[in-house]
């Protein structure tokens, strides 16, 4: 199969890709950071001060996301992964999906090679040993859940403000971005680093950049192609044109 783009292909997604599934973004109209103060809910200090409040907030987000389904943009990325990987004889590096989202909708749709930069709403982590536990309960009677191994508190397994990203995960994201021949950036305000620097890394290494976003971002001046509109409309339309 011939494509109108070159592989390896790397996709970077942000909250905007899940907007049409009903998951609120962070900075747009109705965005979470317009209505909540991140320093009270999404920092290690906040968790130390009031773990119950922080857990309640994450439980509320889990409940919200549990009612949402992947949309046409998530599904297009699943198809893209299958088709591009097969076209490159099963090369595991042919397609990489890097996401800042913690909602799990890419995995729910069926994407395989997903690099989750900011963690997951569906995982919790021991504050002492760092051990991870997947947890899909929506109602947590006891908000101060304890690690079954060492009894230390469990925290949401997400990256908070002021925290470093997991080094192995970040390295995987940079390596994929350096290899990319095409990078599609979908639904991110491109304001949060290091995620926002990945497309620049890709571009410096010769990748063609495509942005899917109804609004301009700081990345817009550097992109080679702009799909100005909602991801669930623009991405399937673009994908159809790639393999006539
Ligand atoms: P933002 O809320 O900052 O940006 C969402 C972007 O999606 C904006 O550029 C919108 O224009 C765009 N958008 C809105 N609706 C869209 C649609 N239907 N289709 C395509 N794009 C659409 O979200 P992020 O860039 O993901 O960090 O935010 C980055 C990080 O900041 C998040 O991962 C989170 C937050 O603090 C952590 O939780 C660590």
Coordinates of N, CA and C and ligand atoms in Angstrom, one line a residue:
X1 N 0.8 -1.2 0.0 CA 0.0 0.0 0.0 C 0.9 1.3 0.0
X2 N 0.5 2.2 -0.8 CA 1.3 3.5 -0.8 C 0.5 4.5 0.0
X3 N 1.3 5.4 0.7 CA 0.6 6.5 1.5 C 1.1 7.8 0.9
X4 N 0.4 8.8 1.3 CA 0.8 10.2 1.0 C 1.7 10.7 2.1
X5 N 2.1 9.9 3.0 CA 3.0 10.4 4.1 C 4.1 9.3 4.3
X6 N 5.1 9.8 4.9 CA 6.2 8.8 5.2 C 6.2 8.3 6.6
X7 N 6.5 7.0 6.8 CA 6.6 6.4 8.1 C 8.1 6.3 8.5
X8 N 8.5 6.2 9.7 CA 7.6 6.0 10.9 C 6.7 7.2 11.2
X9 N 5.6 6.9 11.7 CA 4.6 8.0 12.0 C 4.5 8.0 13.6
X10 N 4.5 9.2 14.1 CA 4.3 9.4 15.5 C 3.1 10.4 15.7
X11 N 2.3 10.0 16.6 CA 1.1 10.9 16.9 C 1.2 11.3 18.4
X12 N 1.0 12.6 18.6 CA 1.0 13.2 19.9 C -0.4 13.7 20.2
X13 N -1.0 13.2 21.2 CA -2.4 13.7 21.5 C -2.5 14.4 22.9
X14 N -3.5 15.3 22.9 CA -3.8 16.0 24.2 C -5.3 15.9 24.4
X15 N -5.8 16.6 25.4 CA -7.1 16.5 25.9 C -8.2 16.7 24.7
X16 N -7.8 17.5 23.7 CA -8.8 17.9 22.7 C -9.3 16.7 21.9
X17 N -8.4 15.6 21.8 CA -8.9 14.4 21.1 C -10.1 13.7 21.8
X18 N -10.2 13.9 23.1 CA -11.3 13.3 23.8 C -12.4 14.2 24.0
X19 N -12.3 15.5 23.5 CA -13.4 16.5 23.8 C -14.7 16.0 23.2
X20 N -14.7 15.4 22.0 CA -15.9 15.0 21.4 C -16.5 13.7 22.0
X21 N -15.7 13.1 22.9 CA -16.2 11.9 23.7 C -16.9 12.4 25.0
X22 N -16.7 13.7 25.2 CA -17.4 14.3 26.4 C -16.4 14.5 27.6
X23 N -15.1 14.3 27.4 CA -14.1 14.5 28.5 C -13.7 16.0 28.4
X24 N -13.8 16.7 29.5 CA -13.4 18.1 29.5 C -11.9 18.3 29.2
X25 N -11.6 19.4 28.5 CA -10.2 19.7 28.3 C -9.7 20.5 29.6
X26 N -8.5 21.0 29.6 CA -8.0 21.7 30.8 C -8.1 23.2 30.7
X27 N -7.8 23.7 29.4 CA -7.6 25.2 29.4 C -8.7 25.9 28.5
X28 N -9.5 25.1 27.8 CA -10.5 25.8 26.9 C -11.7 26.2 27.7
X29 N -12.7 26.6 27.0 CA -14.0 27.0 27.7 C -14.5 25.7 28.4
X30 N -14.9 25.9 29.7 CA -15.4 24.8 30.4 C -14.2 23.8 30.9
X31 N -13.0 24.2 30.6 CA -11.8 23.4 30.9 C -11.7 23.2 32.4
X32 N -11.0 22.1 32.8 CA -10.9 21.8 34.2 C -10.1 22.9 35.0
X33 N -9.1 23.4 34.3 CA -8.2 24.4 35.0 C -8.9 25.8 35.0
X34 N -10.1 25.9 34.4 CA -10.8 27.2 34.5 C -11.7 27.2 35.7
X35 N -12.0 25.9 36.2 CA -13.0 25.8 37.3 C -12.4 25.3 38.6
X36 N -11.2 24.7 38.5 CA -10.5 24.1 39.6 C -9.1 24.7 39.7
X37 N -8.6 24.7 41.0 CA -7.2 25.3 41.1 C -6.3 24.1 41.2
X38 N -5.4 24.0 40.1 CA -4.5 22.8 40.1 C -3.6 22.7 41.4
X39 N -3.3 23.8 42.0 CA -2.4 23.7 43.2 C -3.1 23.0 44.4
X40 N -4.5 23.0 44.3 CA -5.2 22.4 45.4 C -5.5 20.9 45.1
X41 N -5.3 20.5 43.9 CA -5.7 19.1 43.5 C -4.7 18.3 42.8
X42 N -3.7 18.9 42.2 CA -2.8 18.2 41.3 C -1.3 18.5 41.6
X43 N -1.0 18.5 42.9 CA 0.4 18.6 43.3 C 0.7 17.7 44.4
X44 N 2.0 17.3 44.6 CA 2.3 16.4 45.8 C 1.9 17.1 47.1
X45 N 2.1 18.4 47.2 CA 1.7 19.2 48.4 C 0.3 19.0 48.7
X46 N -0.6 19.1 47.7 CA -2.0 19.0 47.9 C -2.4 17.7 48.4
X47 N -1.7 16.6 47.9 CA -2.0 15.3 48.4 C -1.6 15.1 49.8
X48 N -0.5 15.7 50.2 CA 0.0 15.6 51.6 C -1.0 16.3 52.5
X49 N -1.4 17.5 52.0 CA -2.3 18.3 52.9 C -3.7 17.7 53.0
X50 N -4.3 17.2 51.9 CA -5.6 16.7 51.9 C -5.9 15.6 50.9
X51 N -5.4 14.4 51.3 CA -5.5 13.2 50.3 C -6.9 12.9 50.0
X52 N -7.8 13.1 50.9 CA -9.2 12.8 50.7 C -9.8 13.7 49.5
X53 N -9.5 15.0 49.6 CA -9.9 15.9 48.6 C -9.4 15.5 47.2
X54 N -8.1 15.2 47.2 CA -7.4 14.8 45.9 C -8.0 13.6 45.4
X55 N -8.2 12.6 46.2 CA -8.8 11.3 45.8 C -10.2 11.5 45.3
X56 N -11.0 12.4 46.0 CA -12.4 12.7 45.5 C -12.4 13.3 44.1
X57 N -11.4 14.2 43.9 CA -11.4 14.8 42.6 C -11.0 13.8 41.5
X58 N -10.1 12.9 41.8 CA -9.7 11.9 40.8 C -10.8 10.8 40.6
X59 N -11.5 10.6 41.7 CA -12.7 9.6 41.6 C -13.8 10.2 40.7
X60 N -14.0 11.5 40.9 CA -15.0 12.2 40.1 C -14.6 12.2 38.6
X61 N -13.3 12.4 38.3 CA -12.9 12.3 36.9 C -13.0 10.9 36.4
X62 N -12.7 9.9 37.2 CA -12.9 8.5 36.8 C -14.3 8.2 36.4
X63 N -15.2 8.7 37.3 CA -16.7 8.5 37.0 C -17.1 9.1 35.7
X64 N -16.6 10.4 35.5 CA -16.9 11.1 34.3 C -16.4 10.3 33.1
X65 N -15.2 9.9 33.1 CA -14.6 9.2 31.9 C -15.2 7.9 31.7
X66 N -15.7 7.2 32.8 CA -16.3 5.9 32.6 C -17.6 5.9 31.8
X67 N -18.1 7.1 31.7 CA -19.4 7.3 30.9 C -19.0 7.6 29.4
X68 N -17.8 7.8 29.1 CA -17.4 8.3 27.8 C -16.8 7.1 27.0
X69 N -17.0 7.3 25.7 CA -16.5 6.2 24.7 C -15.5 6.9 23.8
X70 N -14.6 6.0 23.3 CA -13.7 6.6 22.2 C -14.5 7.1 21.0
X71 N -14.0 8.1 20.4 CA -14.7 8.7 19.2 C -14.0 8.4 17.9
X72 N -14.5 9.0 16.8 CA -13.9 8.6 15.5 C -12.4 8.9 15.4
X73 N -11.9 9.9 16.1 CA -10.5 10.2 16.0 C -9.7 9.1 16.7
X74 N -10.1 8.6 17.9 CA -9.4 7.5 18.6 C -9.4 6.3 17.6
X75 N -10.6 6.0 17.0 CA -10.7 4.8 16.2 C -9.9 4.9 14.9
X76 N -9.8 6.1 14.4 CA -8.9 6.3 13.2 C -7.4 5.9 13.5
X77 N -7.0 6.3 14.8 CA -5.6 6.0 15.1 C -5.4 4.5 15.3
X78 N -6.4 3.8 15.7 CA -6.3 2.3 15.8 C -6.1 1.8 14.4
X79 N -6.9 2.2 13.5 CA -6.8 1.7 12.1 C -5.4 2.1 11.5
X80 N -5.0 3.3 11.8 CA -3.7 3.8 11.2 C -2.6 2.9 11.7
X81 N -2.6 2.6 13.0 CA -1.6 1.7 13.6 C -1.5 0.4 12.9
X82 N -2.7 -0.2 12.7 CA -2.8 -1.5 12.1 C -2.2 -1.5 10.6
X83 N -2.7 -0.5 9.9 CA -2.4 -0.4 8.5 C -0.9 0.0 8.2
X84 N -0.4 1.0 9.0 CA 0.9 1.4 8.8 C 1.9 0.3 9.3
X85 N 1.6 -0.3 10.4 CA 2.5 -1.4 10.9 C 2.6 -2.5 9.9
X86 N 1.4 -2.9 9.3 CA 1.4 -4.0 8.4 C 2.2 -3.6 7.1
X87 N 2.0 -2.3 6.7 CA 2.7 -1.9 5.5 C 4.2 -1.9 5.7
X88 N 4.7 -1.7 6.9 CA 6.1 -1.7 7.2 C 6.5 -3.1 7.8
X89 N 5.9 -4.1 7.3 CA 6.2 -5.5 7.6 C 6.2 -5.8 9.1
X90 N 5.3 -5.2 9.8 CA 5.2 -5.5 11.2 C 6.2 -4.8 12.1
X91 N 6.9 -3.9 11.5 CA 7.9 -3.1 12.3 C 7.2 -2.4 13.5
X92 N 7.7 -2.8 14.7 CA 7.0 -2.2 15.9 C 7.2 -0.7 16.1
X93 N 8.2 -0.2 15.3 CA 8.5 1.2 15.5 C 7.8 2.1 14.4
X94 N 7.0 1.4 13.5 CA 6.4 2.1 12.4 C 5.4 3.1 12.9
X95 N 4.7 2.9 14.0 CA 3.7 3.8 14.5 C 3.8 3.9 16.0
X96 N 3.9 5.1 16.5 CA 3.9 5.3 18.0 C 2.9 6.3 18.3
X97 N 2.1 6.0 19.3 CA 1.1 7.0 19.8 C 1.5 7.5 21.2
X98 N 1.9 8.8 21.2 CA 2.3 9.4 22.5 C 1.1 10.2 23.0
X99 N 0.6 10.0 24.2 CA -0.5 10.7 24.7 C -0.2 11.4 26.0
X100 N -0.8 12.6 26.2 CA -0.7 13.3 27.5 C -1.9 12.9 28.3
X101 N -2.9 12.3 27.7 CA -4.2 12.0 28.3 C -4.1 10.9 29.3
X102 N -4.8 11.0 30.4 CA -4.9 10.0 31.4 C -6.2 9.2 31.4
X103 N -7.0 9.5 30.4 CA -8.4 8.9 30.4 C -8.5 7.5 29.9
X104 N -7.4 7.0 29.3 CA -7.4 5.5 28.8 C -8.3 5.3 27.6
X105 N -8.7 6.3 26.9 CA -9.6 6.1 25.7 C -8.9 5.5 24.5
X106 N -7.6 5.8 24.4 CA -6.8 5.2 23.3 C -6.7 3.7 23.5
X107 N -6.4 3.3 24.7 CA -6.3 1.9 25.0 C -7.7 1.2 24.8
X108 N -8.8 1.9 25.3 CA -10.1 1.4 25.2 C -10.5 1.2 23.7
X109 N -10.0 2.1 22.8 CA -10.3 2.0 21.4 C -9.6 0.8 20.8
X110 N -8.4 0.5 21.3 CA -7.7 -0.6 20.8 C -6.3 -0.3 20.3
X111 N -5.8 0.9 20.6 CA -4.4 1.3 20.2 C -3.5 0.4 21.0
X112 N -2.3 0.0 20.4 CA -1.4 -0.9 21.1 C -0.1 -0.2 21.6
X113 N 0.5 0.5 20.6 CA 1.8 1.1 21.0 C 1.6 2.5 21.5
X114 N 1.2 2.5 22.8 CA 0.8 3.8 23.4 C 1.8 4.2 24.5
X115 N 2.4 5.4 24.4 CA 3.3 5.9 25.4 C 2.5 6.9 26.2
X116 N 2.2 6.6 27.5 CA 1.4 7.5 28.3 C 2.3 8.4 29.1
X117 N 2.4 9.6 28.7 CA 3.4 10.5 29.3 C 3.0 10.9 30.7
X118 N 1.7 11.1 30.9 CA 1.2 11.7 32.2 C 0.5 10.7 33.1
X119 N 0.7 9.4 32.8 CA 0.1 8.4 33.7 C -1.3 8.0 33.3
X120 N -2.0 7.5 34.3 CA -3.4 7.0 34.0 C -4.3 7.2 35.2
X121 N -5.5 7.5 34.9 CA -6.6 7.7 35.9 C -6.9 6.3 36.5
X122 N -6.5 5.2 35.8 CA -7.0 3.9 36.2 C -5.9 3.1 36.9
X123 N -4.8 3.9 37.3 CA -3.7 3.2 38.0 C -3.4 4.0 39.3
X124 N -3.0 3.3 40.3 CA -2.6 4.0 41.5 C -1.2 3.5 41.9
X125 N -0.5 4.3 42.7 CA 0.9 4.0 43.0 C 1.2 4.2 44.5
X126 N 2.0 3.3 45.0 CA 2.4 3.4 46.4 C 3.4 4.5 46.6
X127 N 3.1 5.4 47.5 CA 4.0 6.6 47.7 C 5.4 6.2 48.2
X128 N 5.5 5.1 48.8 CA 6.8 4.7 49.4 C 7.6 3.9 48.3
X129 N 7.0 2.8 47.8 CA 7.8 1.9 46.9 C 7.6 2.2 45.5
X130 N 6.6 3.0 45.1 CA 6.3 3.2 43.7 C 5.6 2.1 43.0
X131 N 5.3 1.0 43.7 CA 4.6 -0.1 43.0 C 3.2 0.4 42.5
X132 N 2.9 -0.2 41.3 CA 1.6 0.3 40.7 C 0.5 -0.7 40.8
X133 N -0.7 -0.3 40.9 CA -1.8 -1.2 41.0 C -2.9 -0.6 40.0
X134 N -3.4 -1.5 39.1 CA -4.5 -1.0 38.3 C -5.7 -1.1 39.1
X135 N -6.6 -0.1 39.0 CA -7.8 -0.1 39.8 C -8.9 0.6 39.1
X136 N -10.0 -0.1 38.9 CA -11.1 0.5 38.1 C -12.3 0.7 38.9
X137 N -12.2 0.7 40.2 CA -13.3 1.0 41.1 C -13.7 2.4 40.9
X138 N -15.0 2.7 40.9 CA -15.5 4.1 40.8 C -15.8 4.7 42.2
X139 N -16.3 3.8 43.1 CA -16.6 4.4 44.4 C -15.5 3.8 45.4
X140 N -14.7 4.7 45.9 CA -13.7 4.2 46.9 C -14.2 4.6 48.2
X141 N -14.7 3.7 49.0 CA -15.2 4.0 50.3 C -14.2 4.6 51.2
X142 N -13.0 4.1 51.1 CA -11.9 4.5 51.9 C -10.9 5.3 51.0
X143 N -10.8 6.6 51.1 CA -10.0 7.4 50.3 C -8.5 7.3 50.6
X144 N -8.2 6.8 51.8 CA -6.8 6.7 52.1 C -6.3 5.3 51.9
X145 N -6.5 4.8 50.7 CA -6.2 3.4 50.4 C -4.8 3.2 50.7
X146 N -4.5 2.0 51.1 CA -3.1 1.6 51.6 C -2.5 0.6 50.7
X147 N -1.2 0.6 50.5 CA -0.5 -0.4 49.7 C -0.6 -1.7 50.4
X148 N -1.0 -2.8 49.7 CA -1.1 -4.1 50.3 C 0.2 -4.7 50.8
X149 N 1.3 -4.1 50.2 CA 2.6 -4.7 50.6 C 3.2 -4.0 51.8
X150 N 3.1 -2.6 51.9 CA 3.9 -1.9 52.9 C 3.0 -1.0 53.7
X151 N 1.7 -0.9 53.4 CA 0.7 -0.1 54.1 C 0.9 1.4 53.9
X152 N 1.8 1.8 53.1 CA 1.9 3.3 52.8 C 0.7 3.7 52.0
X153 N 0.3 5.0 52.0 CA -0.8 5.4 51.2 C -0.6 5.2 49.7
X154 N -1.7 5.0 49.0 CA -1.6 4.9 47.5 C -2.1 6.2 47.0
X155 N -1.5 6.7 45.9 CA -1.8 7.9 45.2 C -2.2 7.7 43.8
X156 N -2.9 8.6 43.2 CA -3.2 8.5 41.8 C -1.9 8.4 41.0
X157 N -1.9 7.5 40.0 CA -0.6 7.3 39.2 C -0.6 8.3 38.0
X158 N -0.6 9.5 38.4 CA -0.6 10.6 37.3 C 0.5 11.5 37.7
X159 N 1.0 12.3 36.7 CA 2.1 13.2 36.9 C 1.4 14.5 37.4
X160 N 1.9 15.0 38.5 CA 1.3 16.3 39.0 C 2.3 17.5 38.7
X161 N 1.7 18.7 38.9 CA 2.5 19.9 38.7 C 3.8 19.8 39.6
X162 N 4.9 20.2 39.0 CA 6.1 20.2 39.8 C 6.8 18.8 39.8
X163 N 6.2 17.8 39.2 CA 6.9 16.5 39.2 C 7.5 16.2 37.9
X164 N 8.5 15.3 37.9 CA 9.2 14.9 36.7 C 8.4 13.8 36.0
X165 N 8.5 13.7 34.7 CA 7.9 12.5 34.1 C 8.8 11.3 34.3
X166 N 8.2 10.1 34.2 CA 9.0 8.9 34.2 C 10.1 8.9 33.1
X167 N 11.3 8.7 33.6 CA 12.4 8.9 32.6 C 12.4 7.9 31.5
X168 N 12.0 6.6 31.8 CA 12.0 5.6 30.7 C 10.9 6.0 29.7
X169 N 9.8 6.4 30.2 CA 8.7 6.8 29.3 C 9.1 8.0 28.4
X170 N 9.7 8.9 29.1 CA 10.1 10.2 28.3 C 11.1 9.8 27.3
X171 N 12.0 9.0 27.6 CA 13.1 8.6 26.7 C 12.5 7.9 25.4
X172 N 11.5 7.0 25.7 CA 10.8 6.3 24.6 C 10.1 7.4 23.7
X173 N 9.5 8.4 24.3 CA 8.8 9.4 23.5 C 9.8 10.2 22.7
X174 N 11.0 10.6 23.3 CA 12.0 11.3 22.5 C 12.6 10.5 21.4
X175 N 12.8 9.2 21.7 CA 13.4 8.4 20.6 C 12.5 8.2 19.4
X176 N 11.2 8.0 19.7 CA 10.2 7.9 18.7 C 10.1 9.2 17.9
X177 N 10.2 10.3 18.6 CA 10.0 11.6 17.9 C 11.3 11.9 17.0
X178 N 12.4 11.5 17.5 CA 13.6 11.7 16.7 C 13.6 10.8 15.4
X179 N 13.0 9.6 15.5 CA 12.9 8.7 14.3 C 11.8 9.1 13.3
X180 N 10.8 9.9 13.8 CA 9.6 10.1 13.0 C 9.9 10.8 11.7
X181 N 9.2 10.3 10.7 CA 9.2 11.0 9.4 C 8.0 11.9 9.3
X182 N 6.9 11.5 10.0 CA 5.7 12.3 10.0 C 5.2 12.3 11.5
X183 N 4.8 13.5 11.9 CA 4.3 13.6 13.3 C 2.9 14.4 13.2
X184 N 1.9 13.7 13.8 CA 0.6 14.4 13.8 C 0.3 14.8 15.3
X185 N 0.0 16.1 15.5 CA -0.2 16.6 16.8 C -1.7 16.9 16.9
X186 N -2.4 16.3 17.8 CA -3.8 16.4 17.9 C -4.3 16.9 19.2
X187 N -5.1 18.0 19.2 CA -5.8 18.4 20.4 C -5.0 18.7 21.6
X188 N -3.8 19.4 21.4 CA -3.1 19.8 22.6 C -2.8 21.3 22.4
X189 N -2.8 22.0 23.6 CA -2.5 23.5 23.5 C -1.0 23.7 23.4
X190 N -0.2 22.6 23.5 CA 1.2 22.7 23.3 C 1.9 23.7 24.2
X191 N 1.4 23.7 25.4 CA 1.9 24.7 26.5 C 2.7 23.9 27.5
X192 N 2.4 22.6 27.7 CA 3.0 21.9 28.8 C 4.3 21.1 28.3
X193 N 5.4 21.4 28.9 CA 6.6 20.7 28.6 C 6.9 19.6 29.6
X194 N 7.6 18.5 29.2 CA 8.3 18.3 27.9 C 7.4 17.9 26.7
X195 N 6.2 17.5 26.9 CA 5.4 17.0 25.8 C 5.4 18.0 24.6
X196 N 5.3 19.3 24.9 CA 5.2 20.3 23.8 C 6.5 20.4 23.0
X197 N 7.6 19.9 23.6 CA 8.9 20.0 22.8 C 9.1 18.8 21.9
X198 N 8.3 17.7 22.0 CA 8.4 16.5 21.2 C 8.2 16.9 19.7
X199 N 7.2 17.6 19.3 CA 7.1 18.0 17.9 C 8.2 18.8 17.3
X200 N 8.8 19.6 18.2 CA 10.0 20.4 17.7 C 11.2 19.5 17.5
X201 N 11.3 18.5 18.4 CA 12.4 17.5 18.2 C 12.2 16.8 16.9
X202 N 11.0 16.4 16.6 CA 10.7 15.7 15.4 C 11.0 16.5 14.2
X203 N 10.6 17.8 14.3 CA 10.8 18.7 13.1 C 12.3 18.9 12.9
X204 N 13.0 19.1 13.9 CA 14.5 19.3 13.8 C 15.2 18.1 13.2
X205 N 14.6 16.9 13.4 CA 15.1 15.7 12.8 C 14.5 15.4 11.4
X206 N 13.8 16.4 10.9 CA 13.3 16.2 9.5 C 11.9 15.7 9.3
X207 N 11.2 15.6 10.4 CA 9.8 15.1 10.2 C 8.9 16.2 9.7
X208 N 7.8 15.7 9.0 CA 6.8 16.6 8.5 C 5.8 16.7 9.7
X209 N 5.4 17.9 10.0 CA 4.4 18.1 11.1 C 3.0 18.5 10.7
X210 N 2.1 17.8 11.2 CA 0.7 18.1 10.9 C -0.1 18.4 12.2
X211 N -0.8 19.4 12.3 CA -1.5 19.8 13.5 C -3.1 19.7 13.3
X212 N -3.7 19.0 14.2 CA -5.2 18.9 14.1 C -5.7 19.6 15.4
X213 N -6.3 20.8 15.2 CA -6.8 21.5 16.3 C -7.7 22.6 15.8
X214 N -8.9 22.9 16.4 CA -9.7 24.0 15.9 C -9.1 25.3 16.2
X215 N -8.1 25.4 17.1 CA -7.5 26.7 17.4 C -6.0 26.7 17.1
X216 N -5.5 27.9 17.0 CA -4.0 28.0 16.8 C -3.3 27.7 18.2
X217 N -2.1 27.2 18.1 CA -1.3 27.0 19.3 C 0.1 27.5 19.0
X218 N 0.9 27.5 20.0 CA 2.3 28.0 19.8 C 3.1 27.2 18.8
X219 N 2.6 26.0 18.5 CA 3.2 25.1 17.6 C 2.8 25.5 16.1
X220 N 1.7 26.1 16.0 CA 1.1 26.3 14.6 C 2.1 26.9 13.6
X221 N 2.9 27.9 14.0 CA 3.8 28.5 13.0 C 4.9 27.5 12.4
X222 N 5.1 26.4 13.1 CA 6.1 25.4 12.7 C 5.5 24.3 11.9
X223 N 4.2 24.2 11.8 CA 3.7 23.0 11.2 C 3.6 23.1 9.6
X224 N 3.6 21.9 9.0 CA 3.6 21.9 7.5 C 2.2 21.8 7.0
X225 N 1.3 21.2 7.8 CA -0.1 21.1 7.3 C -1.0 21.3 8.6
X226 N -2.1 22.0 8.3 CA -3.0 22.3 9.5 C -4.3 21.8 9.1
X227 N -4.9 21.0 10.0 CA -6.3 20.6 9.9 C -7.1 21.3 11.0
X228 N -7.7 22.4 10.6 CA -8.3 23.3 11.5 C -9.7 22.9 11.8
X229 N -10.0 22.1 12.8 CA -11.3 21.7 13.1 C -11.3 20.6 14.2
X230 N -12.4 20.1 14.5 CA -12.4 19.0 15.6 C -11.8 17.7 15.1
X231 N -11.1 17.1 16.0 CA -10.3 15.9 15.6 C -11.2 14.7 15.0
X232 N -12.4 14.6 15.6 CA -13.3 13.4 15.2 C -13.8 13.6 13.8
X233 N -13.7 14.8 13.2 CA -14.1 15.1 11.8 C -12.8 15.1 11.0
X234 N -11.9 15.9 11.4 CA -10.7 16.2 10.5 C -9.8 15.0 10.3
X235 N -9.6 14.2 11.4 CA -8.6 13.1 11.3 C -9.1 12.0 10.4
X236 N -10.4 11.5 10.6 CA -10.9 10.5 9.6 C -10.8 11.0 8.2
X237 N -11.2 12.3 8.0 CA -11.2 12.8 6.6 C -9.7 12.8 6.0
X238 N -8.8 13.2 6.8 CA -7.4 13.2 6.4 C -6.9 11.8 6.1
X239 N -7.2 10.9 7.0 CA -6.8 9.5 6.8 C -7.3 8.8 5.6
X240 N -8.5 9.1 5.2 CA -9.1 8.6 4.0 C -8.4 9.0 2.8
X241 N -7.8 10.3 2.8 CA -7.1 10.8 1.7 C -5.7 10.2 1.5
X242 N -5.3 9.5 2.6 CA -3.9 9.1 2.6 C -3.7 7.7 1.8
X243 N -4.7 7.0 1.7 CA -4.5 5.7 1.0 C -5.7 5.5 0.1
X244 N -5.7 6.3 -1.1 CA -6.9 6.2 -1.9 C -7.1 4.8 -2.5
Ligands
LIG1 P1 -5.5 21.7 27.0 O1 -6.8 21.8 27.6 O2 -4.4 22.6 27.4 O3 -5.6 21.9 25.4 C1 -6.6 21.3 24.7 C2 -6.5 21.6 23.2 O4 -7.4 20.9 22.5 C3 -6.7 23.1 22.8 O5 -5.6 23.5 22.0 C4 -8.0 23.1 22.1 O6 -8.0 24.1 21.0 C5 -8.0 21.7 21.5 N1 -9.3 21.1 21.2 C6 -10.5 21.4 21.8 N2 -11.5 20.7 21.2 C7 -10.9 19.9 20.2 C8 -11.4 19.0 19.3 N3 -12.7 18.6 19.2 N4 -10.5 18.4 18.5 C9 -9.2 18.7 18.5 N5 -8.7 19.6 19.3 C10 -9.5 20.2 20.2 O7 -5.0 20.2 27.1 P2 -3.6 19.5 26.9 O8 -2.8 20.2 25.8 O9 -3.8 18.1 26.7 O10 -1.3 17.6 32.5 O11 -2.9 19.8 28.3 C11 -1.6 19.3 28.6 C12 -1.5 18.9 30.0 O12 -1.9 20.0 30.9 C13 -2.5 17.8 30.4 O13 -1.9 16.5 30.1 C14 -2.6 18.0 31.9 C15 -2.7 19.4 31.9 O14 -2.4 20.1 33.1 C16 -1.3 16.7 33.5 O15 -2.3 16.3 34.0 C17 0.0 16.4 34.0

